[in-house]
Amino acid sequence: MAKEFNVLITGVGGQGAILMSELLGEAAVKDDFNVRGSEALGMAVRGGSVVSTIRIGSEIYGPLIPMGKCHLLIGIEPAEALRNISYLSPSSLIILNLRGIVPFTVSQGKSNYPTQDEILEKLNRASRQVIRLDAACLAEEAGNPITANMVMLGAAFGGGQMPVKLETIKAVIQSHFPAKLAPVNIKAFDLGYQACQQAVKN
Amino acid sequence: MKEPAISSDAPGEKLLMLGNEAIARGAMEAGVQVAAAYPGTPSSEILETLTKVAQKFDIYVEWSTNEKIAFEVALAASICGVRAMASMKHVGVNVAHDPLMTASYIGAKGGLVLLSADDPWAWSSQNEQDNRYIAEQGYIPVLEPSSVQEAKDMMADAFRLSEEFKHLFMVRSVTRISHGRGDVVLGEITRERRKGSFKKDRSWLVYTPVAARKNRLLMIERFERIRQAVDTLPYNRLKLVDRARLGIIACGLSYSYTLEAIKWLELEERVSVLKISTPHPLPQELVKKLLKSAAEIIIVEELEPFVENKVKAIAGEANIPVKIHGKNLLPVIGELSTRKVTEAIARLTNSKPPVNFTKLDKLSEETAPILPWRPPTLCPGCAHRAALYAINSAAQRVARDYGKPTEPIYPGDIGCYTLGYLPPLEAVDTTICMGASIGIANGLAHVVAAPIIAHIGDSTFFHSGIPPLINAVYNKANITVAILDNSATAMTGFQPHPGIGHTATGEETTSVKIEDIARACGVKFVKVADPLDLKKAADVLEKAIRFEGPSVVVLRSPCAIIEQREKRQRGEKTIPYYIDQDKCNEKCGACIKLLGCPAIVKENGKTIIDGPLCTGCGICVQVCPHNAILQES
Ligand SMILES: Cc1ncc(C[n+]2csc(CCOP(=O)(O)OP(=O)(O)O)c2C)c(N)n1
């Protein structure tokens, strides 16, 4: 059994990070792992930055990932992934959605949004493996743009390091959604999974 | 309503739970029959969870109008022999403080548990207060979980202990417990239900000075018995390592960080650890044992040096020569973390953390300048944006008539509208605690010459806005109170309140009208306006501000999130607006500069509306000087 596998999900309020960590955590419990995690609920969800953590394994105690100990970063929003750079180590796997959400402060001229190159340059300095994808595009391919979070979750499994079984997470997704919505979410998950596997091979 | 997994009646089953769900589950396992609360992050999901199982398990749940009432509802049930709880965020306990301080004289008949959810680092709060001090002041024993599993177990045990010692107990959670997740093994749900009965007993329940003196003595005796019992409470655990130089006292959640730090530093065989789950009263014998065993001690606890000071007193009294560390190595501000605890323990043991924190800090520092500023903000379509814009325009108009340059003053309150402090609205000048907008306005009215417009949300008005409004009438404070009525307690998750017309469990009830209350308080100028009609709303507000004496304007328009959600359920489409680029003057940007709606953005120099975000509220149309904003057909 894995001793410790730490997953950090970063994004913006409303992108579905909480649901991802809930599903992942539930699947990990079903696979009989110990699970710890923490959510940003409340003030932070009004369009602000959000961070969800899920920790899986036999030797985890606290709800938060210690600095430098993140194994897998799921960046649903690129600048928010960058904001959490101090959790990374050279061996962290980063799955990065390239679609940025520019905050209103940028339109108001009160702050700037980094370029994709700036983001990647910094992340590449922190970790050796950055896998990029366009989750919105794959979600549309799956049939609904709101499934971008399931694309990201699929990609997280496609990275190949996740201790939770593929069947388990799929069963959890299947039973979480009403029968009508489950297939499109599973499809989004599969597309993310394949995209990531493809990227890992290349 | 979908039944939550936590109502599963399968003892031994392992489930993933949010801390607040685990707390609710613990109460169910104890057979709680009455649960009352007022919402507040990070506590709200406790009662929300209980509303979903209320019917099935025959639990009376209510969203009370404020925390004082929530606690009194639970206290009454306990007096009648029924197990009861009140849950609230840390500052909510301030509101309940008055009954709480006498409730500990009463003690408990039915198990009585106060759940306080503290918020180190003030993630969603106006301060970082440490409620262990409130508990201490009231002789209230505190149980502090170190994990989600313990949150459930302690909650269940708190009821049992409360009845055993006939005293109320506090379970103190923190954000990372309440909003933490963990695997939890379920216990059995108590199905037995008691009938409440009220027995008149004036010497116990009527707090004349004589009764106070008598019951205070009884309370102190009860507390002493609890003090003696906590040494053997299994949640408090001492692991002594032979010849360990360092002893660690780890309190509540900090125990989890401590375990990780010890593992990280590979000190398992070199340090002794005392896990403390009852910071008040402390397990004195266990503390003494540890103090005697080591040369140095560090107390690991979040916020104030509450346990540290007590441990120092114990060491002093018992003459134990030991060096005691705590807040000299750990911050009083914010949350602890594995890193902070690791660094502190590393210093005392001359060991080296396996991660180079300095390097990671440097990486963070180098990254910070290129990160965008992403504060939480009012949602697209939020009526508070319109309301605050209208208040600004009206107040500026009146201020111009003051002769010399005068700035209107906006005492604000706590809720989503607090986010209106941000540019471009900048319409919040004070935020202190719930209800303080009107209280502060009362004070300002007697010392400054300026238009004073307090604004307060509907839930907050019911919670604590009414007495200061009466005060304004009584003491003739010339203020305007704008009540931003979005028909929800939105900030904390859209809970219902007395103005909504239904209860926590969805039952229909009388909807209390804010304008009726204002009139009944004696306010002579009371008007209701739709904030989304900016001009009309501003005109009404202007009249109100010019009115001699206190005036009230209820700005009523439903929360955009709830409205969008309901529209989707009804299958209705939202028709967004767009900007006609032929009419739009690229240099103008009035819509962005005046409103700061997240749906209006600049893209390649052009101002555009992000269609999927737009709710069709239409206030941008009203501020565009070029008539360039049109609704899609
Ligand atoms: C004493 C106290 N209890 C609870 C809270 C948590 N809290 C913050 S805002 C808020 C309610 C806001 O509701 P409302 O006034 O209707 O404004 P809205 O968020 O709907 O705009 C609550 C309960 C608090 N800060 N203080």
mmCIF file of N, CA, C and O in Angstrom, chain B residues 104-174:
data_model
loop_
_atom_site.group_PDB
_atom_site.id
_atom_site.type_symbol
_atom_site.label_atom_id
_atom_site.label_comp_id
_atom_site.label_asym_id
_atom_site.label_seq_id
_atom_site.Cartn_x
_atom_site.Cartn_y
_atom_site.Cartn_z
ATOM 1 N N SER B 104 -23.440 27.639 32.294
ATOM 2 C CA SER B 104 -22.530 26.727 32.983
ATOM 3 C C SER B 104 -22.904 26.622 34.465
ATOM 4 O O SER B 104 -22.597 25.632 35.116
ATOM 5 N N TYR B 105 -23.612 27.607 35.007
ATOM 6 C CA TYR B 105 -24.151 27.479 36.373
ATOM 7 C C TYR B 105 -25.279 26.446 36.383
ATOM 8 O O TYR B 105 -25.436 25.691 37.343
ATOM 9 N N ILE B 106 -26.039 26.447 35.282
ATOM 10 C CA ILE B 106 -27.165 25.509 35.190
ATOM 11 C C ILE B 106 -26.638 24.090 34.985
ATOM 12 O O ILE B 106 -27.148 23.140 35.554
ATOM 13 N N GLY B 107 -25.609 23.978 34.124
ATOM 14 C CA GLY B 107 -25.104 22.651 33.782
ATOM 15 C C GLY B 107 -25.983 22.022 32.724
ATOM 16 O O GLY B 107 -26.436 22.707 31.824
ATOM 17 N N ALA B 108 -26.236 20.728 32.841
ATOM 18 C CA ALA B 108 -27.039 20.072 31.810
ATOM 19 C C ALA B 108 -27.814 18.915 32.407
ATOM 20 O O ALA B 108 -27.348 18.248 33.324
ATOM 21 N N LYS B 109 -29.005 18.704 31.864
ATOM 22 C CA LYS B 109 -29.764 17.507 32.221
ATOM 23 C C LYS B 109 -29.704 16.571 31.019
ATOM 24 O O LYS B 109 -29.052 15.545 31.061
ATOM 25 N N GLY B 110 -30.318 16.954 29.935
ATOM 26 C CA GLY B 110 -30.048 16.254 28.683
ATOM 27 C C GLY B 110 -28.667 16.714 28.216
ATOM 28 O O GLY B 110 -28.308 17.876 28.415
ATOM 29 N N GLY B 111 -27.891 15.836 27.602
ATOM 30 C CA GLY B 111 -26.550 16.209 27.147
ATOM 31 C C GLY B 111 -26.591 17.494 26.338
ATOM 32 O O GLY B 111 -27.415 17.634 25.440
ATOM 33 N N LEU B 112 -25.713 18.436 26.669
ATOM 34 C CA LEU B 112 -25.721 19.744 26.001
ATOM 35 C C LEU B 112 -24.327 20.035 25.452
ATOM 36 O O LEU B 112 -23.347 20.057 26.203
ATOM 37 N N VAL B 113 -24.244 20.241 24.147
ATOM 38 C CA VAL B 113 -22.949 20.459 23.519
ATOM 39 C C VAL B 113 -22.973 21.737 22.680
ATOM 40 O O VAL B 113 -23.864 21.936 21.857
ATOM 41 N N LEU B 114 -21.994 22.582 22.942
ATOM 42 C CA LEU B 114 -21.790 23.772 22.127
ATOM 43 C C LEU B 114 -20.636 23.481 21.174
ATOM 44 O O LEU B 114 -19.540 23.132 21.620
ATOM 45 N N LEU B 115 -20.912 23.588 19.885
ATOM 46 C CA LEU B 115 -19.846 23.370 18.912
ATOM 47 C C LEU B 115 -19.351 24.720 18.455
ATOM 48 O O LEU B 115 -20.101 25.498 17.869
ATOM 49 N N SER B 116 -18.086 25.009 18.753
ATOM 50 C CA SER B 116 -17.489 26.262 18.296
ATOM 51 C C SER B 116 -16.493 25.946 17.194
ATOM 52 O O SER B 116 -15.568 25.159 17.386
ATOM 53 N N ALA B 117 -16.680 26.548 16.024
ATOM 54 C CA ALA B 117 -15.752 26.324 14.908
ATOM 55 C C ALA B 117 -14.866 27.560 14.772
ATOM 56 O O ALA B 117 -15.295 28.594 14.286
ATOM 57 N N ASP B 118 -13.633 27.418 15.249
ATOM 58 C CA ASP B 118 -12.701 28.542 15.225
ATOM 59 C C ASP B 118 -12.029 28.641 13.854
ATOM 60 O O ASP B 118 -12.025 27.677 13.082
ATOM 61 N N ASP B 119 -11.457 29.783 13.587
ATOM 62 C CA ASP B 119 -10.943 30.031 12.236
ATOM 63 C C ASP B 119 -9.557 30.674 12.270
ATOM 64 O O ASP B 119 -9.394 31.846 11.929
ATOM 65 N N PRO B 120 -8.522 29.885 12.670
ATOM 66 C CA PRO B 120 -7.170 30.436 12.636
ATOM 67 C C PRO B 120 -6.824 30.902 11.214
ATOM 68 O O PRO B 120 -7.164 30.228 10.247
ATOM 69 N N TRP B 121 -6.164 32.024 11.134
ATOM 70 C CA TRP B 121 -5.818 32.722 9.887
ATOM 71 C C TRP B 121 -7.015 33.480 9.330
ATOM 72 O O TRP B 121 -6.952 34.102 8.272
ATOM 73 N N ALA B 122 -8.161 33.441 10.065
ATOM 74 C CA ALA B 122 -9.337 34.219 9.657
ATOM 75 C C ALA B 122 -9.635 34.073 8.166
ATOM 76 O O ALA B 122 -9.839 35.045 7.469
ATOM 77 N N TRP B 123 -9.677 32.831 7.691
ATOM 78 C CA TRP B 123 -9.953 32.587 6.273
ATOM 79 C C TRP B 123 -11.271 33.219 5.860
ATOM 80 O O TRP B 123 -11.404 33.724 4.759
ATOM 81 N N SER B 124 -12.254 33.146 6.740
ATOM 82 C CA SER B 124 -13.591 33.638 6.403
ATOM 83 C C SER B 124 -14.151 34.419 7.586
ATOM 84 O O SER B 124 -15.321 34.291 7.903
ATOM 85 N N SER B 125 -13.331 35.180 8.235
ATOM 86 C CA SER B 125 -13.771 35.804 9.484
ATOM 87 C C SER B 125 -13.143 37.164 9.681
ATOM 88 O O SER B 125 -12.170 37.510 9.025
ATOM 89 N N GLN B 126 -13.705 37.882 10.658
ATOM 90 C CA GLN B 126 -13.159 39.206 10.946
ATOM 91 C C GLN B 126 -12.062 39.171 11.994
ATOM 92 O O GLN B 126 -11.428 40.182 12.262
ATOM 93 N N ASN B 127 -11.852 38.027 12.648
ATOM 94 C CA ASN B 127 -10.753 37.939 13.609
ATOM 95 C C ASN B 127 -10.347 36.485 13.819
ATOM 96 O O ASN B 127 -10.921 35.578 13.217
ATOM 97 N N GLU B 128 -9.355 36.286 14.657
ATOM 98 C CA GLU B 128 -8.797 34.945 14.882
ATOM 99 C C GLU B 128 -9.022 34.477 16.313
ATOM 100 O O GLU B 128 -8.220 33.726 16.837
ATOM 101 N N GLN B 129 -10.060 34.947 16.964
ATOM 102 C CA GLN B 129 -10.181 34.688 18.408
ATOM 103 C C GLN B 129 -10.136 33.200 18.761
ATOM 104 O O GLN B 129 -10.587 32.344 18.000
ATOM 105 N N ASP B 130 -9.591 32.938 19.934
ATOM 106 C CA ASP B 130 -9.361 31.579 20.403
ATOM 107 C C ASP B 130 -10.393 31.279 21.490
ATOM 108 O O ASP B 130 -10.306 31.772 22.606
ATOM 109 N N ASN B 131 -11.394 30.468 21.142
ATOM 110 C CA ASN B 131 -12.518 30.302 22.057
ATOM 111 C C ASN B 131 -12.229 29.419 23.267
ATOM 112 O O ASN B 131 -13.096 29.236 24.120
ATOM 113 N N ARG B 132 -11.023 28.900 23.360
ATOM 114 C CA ARG B 132 -10.690 28.174 24.588
ATOM 115 C C ARG B 132 -10.751 29.133 25.771
ATOM 116 O O ARG B 132 -11.065 28.734 26.888
ATOM 117 N N TYR B 133 -10.468 30.418 25.511
ATOM 118 C CA TYR B 133 -10.542 31.393 26.608
ATOM 119 C C TYR B 133 -11.968 31.629 27.066
ATOM 120 O O TYR B 133 -12.220 31.848 28.244
ATOM 121 N N ILE B 134 -12.900 31.610 26.117
ATOM 122 C CA ILE B 134 -14.308 31.775 26.509
ATOM 123 C C ILE B 134 -14.730 30.578 27.350
ATOM 124 O O ILE B 134 -15.408 30.712 28.364
ATOM 125 N N ALA B 135 -14.299 29.407 26.924
ATOM 126 C CA ALA B 135 -14.638 28.197 27.669
ATOM 127 C C ALA B 135 -14.066 28.278 29.080
ATOM 128 O O ALA B 135 -14.738 27.941 30.064
ATOM 129 N N GLU B 136 -12.846 28.744 29.171
ATOM 130 C CA GLU B 136 -12.223 28.830 30.484
ATOM 131 C C GLU B 136 -13.000 29.774 31.390
ATOM 132 O O GLU B 136 -13.272 29.473 32.553
ATOM 133 N N GLN B 137 -13.382 30.896 30.827
ATOM 134 C CA GLN B 137 -14.113 31.882 31.614
ATOM 135 C C GLN B 137 -15.414 31.295 32.163
ATOM 136 O O GLN B 137 -15.823 31.623 33.269
ATOM 137 N N GLY B 138 -16.033 30.408 31.379
ATOM 138 C CA GLY B 138 -17.321 29.866 31.799
ATOM 139 C C GLY B 138 -17.238 28.488 32.441
ATOM 140 O O GLY B 138 -18.264 27.829 32.593
ATOM 141 N N TYR B 139 -16.062 28.026 32.803
ATOM 142 C CA TYR B 139 -15.923 26.674 33.380
ATOM 143 C C TYR B 139 -16.530 25.624 32.452
ATOM 144 O O TYR B 139 -17.233 24.714 32.889
ATOM 145 N N ILE B 140 -16.261 25.785 31.172
ATOM 146 C CA ILE B 140 -16.820 24.841 30.210
ATOM 147 C C ILE B 140 -15.693 23.946 29.699
ATOM 148 O O ILE B 140 -14.727 24.428 29.130
ATOM 149 N N PRO B 141 -15.793 22.632 29.938
ATOM 150 C CA PRO B 141 -14.751 21.733 29.441
ATOM 151 C C PRO B 141 -14.746 21.700 27.913
ATOM 152 O O PRO B 141 -15.795 21.782 27.279
ATOM 153 N N VAL B 142 -13.550 21.573 27.344
ATOM 154 C CA VAL B 142 -13.393 21.619 25.888
ATOM 155 C C VAL B 142 -12.801 20.319 25.371
ATOM 156 O O VAL B 142 -11.802 19.830 25.896
ATOM 157 N N LEU B 143 -13.423 19.781 24.326
ATOM 158 C CA LEU B 143 -12.839 18.655 23.604
ATOM 159 C C LEU B 143 -12.374 19.170 22.255
ATOM 160 O O LEU B 143 -13.104 19.863 21.549
ATOM 161 N N GLU B 144 -11.136 18.818 21.895
ATOM 162 C CA GLU B 144 -10.562 19.352 20.666
ATOM 163 C C GLU B 144 -10.062 18.220 19.778
ATOM 164 O O GLU B 144 -9.033 17.611 20.059
ATOM 165 N N PRO B 145 -10.759 17.924 18.675
ATOM 166 C CA PRO B 145 -10.373 16.795 17.828
ATOM 167 C C PRO B 145 -9.081 17.051 17.055
ATOM 168 O O PRO B 145 -8.770 18.188 16.705
ATOM 169 N N SER B 146 -8.356 15.961 16.779
ATOM 170 C CA SER B 146 -7.135 16.065 15.986
ATOM 171 C C SER B 146 -7.357 15.550 14.571
ATOM 172 O O SER B 146 -6.481 15.640 13.730
ATOM 173 N N SER B 147 -8.527 14.979 14.327
ATOM 174 C CA SER B 147 -8.817 14.433 12.993
ATOM 175 C C SER B 147 -10.327 14.409 12.795
ATOM 176 O O SER B 147 -11.091 14.641 13.738
ATOM 177 N N VAL B 148 -10.718 14.101 11.575
ATOM 178 C CA VAL B 148 -12.148 14.054 11.268
ATOM 179 C C VAL B 148 -12.815 12.897 12.028
ATOM 180 O O VAL B 148 -13.913 13.031 12.559
ATOM 181 N N GLN B 149 -12.118 11.773 12.100
ATOM 182 C CA GLN B 149 -12.648 10.638 12.864
ATOM 183 C C GLN B 149 -12.893 11.053 14.321
ATOM 184 O O GLN B 149 -13.949 10.773 14.897
ATOM 185 N N GLU B 150 -11.916 11.709 14.903
ATOM 186 C CA GLU B 150 -12.083 12.130 16.299
ATOM 187 C C GLU B 150 -13.201 13.148 16.450
ATOM 188 O O GLU B 150 -13.868 13.185 17.485
ATOM 189 N N ALA B 151 -13.382 13.972 15.423
ATOM 190 C CA ALA B 151 -14.469 14.964 15.498
ATOM 191 C C ALA B 151 -15.792 14.235 15.687
ATOM 192 O O ALA B 151 -16.636 14.639 16.494
ATOM 193 N N LYS B 152 -15.975 13.152 14.943
ATOM 194 C CA LYS B 152 -17.209 12.375 15.094
ATOM 195 C C LYS B 152 -17.288 11.722 16.481
ATOM 196 O O LYS B 152 -18.281 11.848 17.191
ATOM 197 N N ASP B 153 -16.197 11.047 16.839
ATOM 198 C CA ASP B 153 -16.211 10.299 18.103
ATOM 199 C C ASP B 153 -16.406 11.240 19.305
ATOM 200 O O ASP B 153 -17.166 10.948 20.224
ATOM 201 N N MET B 154 -15.692 12.364 19.272
ATOM 202 C CA MET B 154 -15.777 13.289 20.406
ATOM 203 C C MET B 154 -17.149 13.907 20.531
ATOM 204 O O MET B 154 -17.643 14.143 21.625
ATOM 205 N N MET B 155 -17.735 14.184 19.368
ATOM 206 C CA MET B 155 -19.059 14.792 19.398
ATOM 207 C C MET B 155 -20.023 13.827 20.091
ATOM 208 O O MET B 155 -20.781 14.229 20.974
ATOM 209 N N ALA B 156 -19.950 12.556 19.709
ATOM 210 C CA ALA B 156 -20.825 11.567 20.334
ATOM 211 C C ALA B 156 -20.522 11.462 21.829
ATOM 212 O O ALA B 156 -21.430 11.455 22.666
ATOM 213 N N ASP B 157 -19.248 11.421 22.169
ATOM 214 C CA ASP B 157 -18.868 11.288 23.577
ATOM 215 C C ASP B 157 -19.211 12.526 24.396
ATOM 216 O O ASP B 157 -19.478 12.439 25.597
ATOM 217 N N ALA B 158 -19.181 13.687 23.750
ATOM 218 C CA ALA B 158 -19.453 14.926 24.476
ATOM 219 C C ALA B 158 -20.847 14.887 25.107
ATOM 220 O O ALA B 158 -21.052 15.341 26.238
ATOM 221 N N PHE B 159 -21.793 14.308 24.384
ATOM 222 C CA PHE B 159 -23.153 14.216 24.935
ATOM 223 C C PHE B 159 -23.180 13.289 26.154
ATOM 224 O O PHE B 159 -23.822 13.570 27.163
ATOM 225 N N ARG B 160 -22.453 12.187 26.003
ATOM 226 C CA ARG B 160 -22.403 11.218 27.097
ATOM 227 C C ARG B 160 -21.744 11.851 28.327
ATOM 228 O O ARG B 160 -22.270 11.768 29.446
ATOM 229 N N LEU B 161 -20.619 12.502 28.111
ATOM 230 C CA LEU B 161 -19.911 13.147 29.222
ATOM 231 C C LEU B 161 -20.770 14.235 29.847
ATOM 232 O O LEU B 161 -20.809 14.403 31.073
ATOM 233 N N SER B 162 -21.457 14.970 29.000
ATOM 234 C CA SER B 162 -22.301 16.057 29.489
ATOM 235 C C SER B 162 -23.350 15.516 30.467
ATOM 236 O O SER B 162 -23.609 16.122 31.506
ATOM 237 N N GLU B 163 -23.904 14.371 30.138
ATOM 238 C CA GLU B 163 -24.906 13.804 31.056
ATOM 239 C C GLU B 163 -24.258 13.186 32.286
ATOM 240 O O GLU B 163 -24.780 13.292 33.400
ATOM 241 N N GLU B 164 -23.114 12.577 32.076
ATOM 242 C CA GLU B 164 -22.435 11.955 33.216
ATOM 243 C C GLU B 164 -22.078 13.017 34.271
ATOM 244 O O GLU B 164 -22.261 12.807 35.464
ATOM 245 N N PHE B 165 -21.584 14.160 33.802
ATOM 246 C CA PHE B 165 -21.148 15.192 34.759
ATOM 247 C C PHE B 165 -22.179 16.299 34.956
ATOM 248 O O PHE B 165 -21.920 17.289 35.642
ATOM 249 N N LYS B 166 -23.338 16.140 34.285
ATOM 250 C CA LYS B 166 -24.412 17.130 34.378
ATOM 251 C C LYS B 166 -23.907 18.535 34.062
ATOM 252 O O LYS B 166 -24.224 19.523 34.753
ATOM 253 N N HIS B 167 -23.087 18.632 33.044
ATOM 254 C CA HIS B 167 -22.459 19.902 32.726
ATOM 255 C C HIS B 167 -22.379 20.059 31.211
ATOM 256 O O HIS B 167 -22.282 19.064 30.493
ATOM 257 N N LEU B 168 -22.426 21.310 30.720
ATOM 258 C CA LEU B 168 -22.321 21.445 29.271
ATOM 259 C C LEU B 168 -20.877 21.332 28.824
ATOM 260 O O LEU B 168 -19.959 21.664 29.580
ATOM 261 N N PHE B 169 -20.693 20.830 27.613
ATOM 262 C CA PHE B 169 -19.358 20.656 27.035
ATOM 263 C C PHE B 169 -19.239 21.468 25.751
ATOM 264 O O PHE B 169 -20.212 21.660 25.038
ATOM 265 N N MET B 170 -18.005 21.911 25.477
ATOM 266 C CA MET B 170 -17.726 22.548 24.192
ATOM 267 C C MET B 170 -16.876 21.603 23.360
ATOM 268 O O MET B 170 -15.912 21.030 23.864
ATOM 269 N N VAL B 171 -17.255 21.411 22.105
ATOM 270 C CA VAL B 171 -16.348 20.757 21.168
ATOM 271 C C VAL B 171 -15.811 21.875 20.290
ATOM 272 O O VAL B 171 -16.583 22.628 19.692
ATOM 273 N N ARG B 172 -14.499 22.025 20.288
ATOM 274 C CA ARG B 172 -13.903 23.115 19.514
ATOM 275 C C ARG B 172 -13.257 22.560 18.252
ATOM 276 O O ARG B 172 -12.284 21.837 18.294
ATOM 277 N N SER B 173 -13.879 22.912 17.144
ATOM 278 C CA SER B 173 -13.308 22.542 15.857
ATOM 279 C C SER B 173 -12.529 23.744 15.329
ATOM 280 O O SER B 173 -12.593 24.829 15.902
ATOM 281 N N VAL B 174 -11.779 23.536 14.266
ATOM 282 C CA VAL B 174 -11.139 24.640 13.547
ATOM 283 C C VAL B 174 -11.405 24.414 12.060
ATOM 284 O O VAL B 174 -11.864 23.343 11.674
#
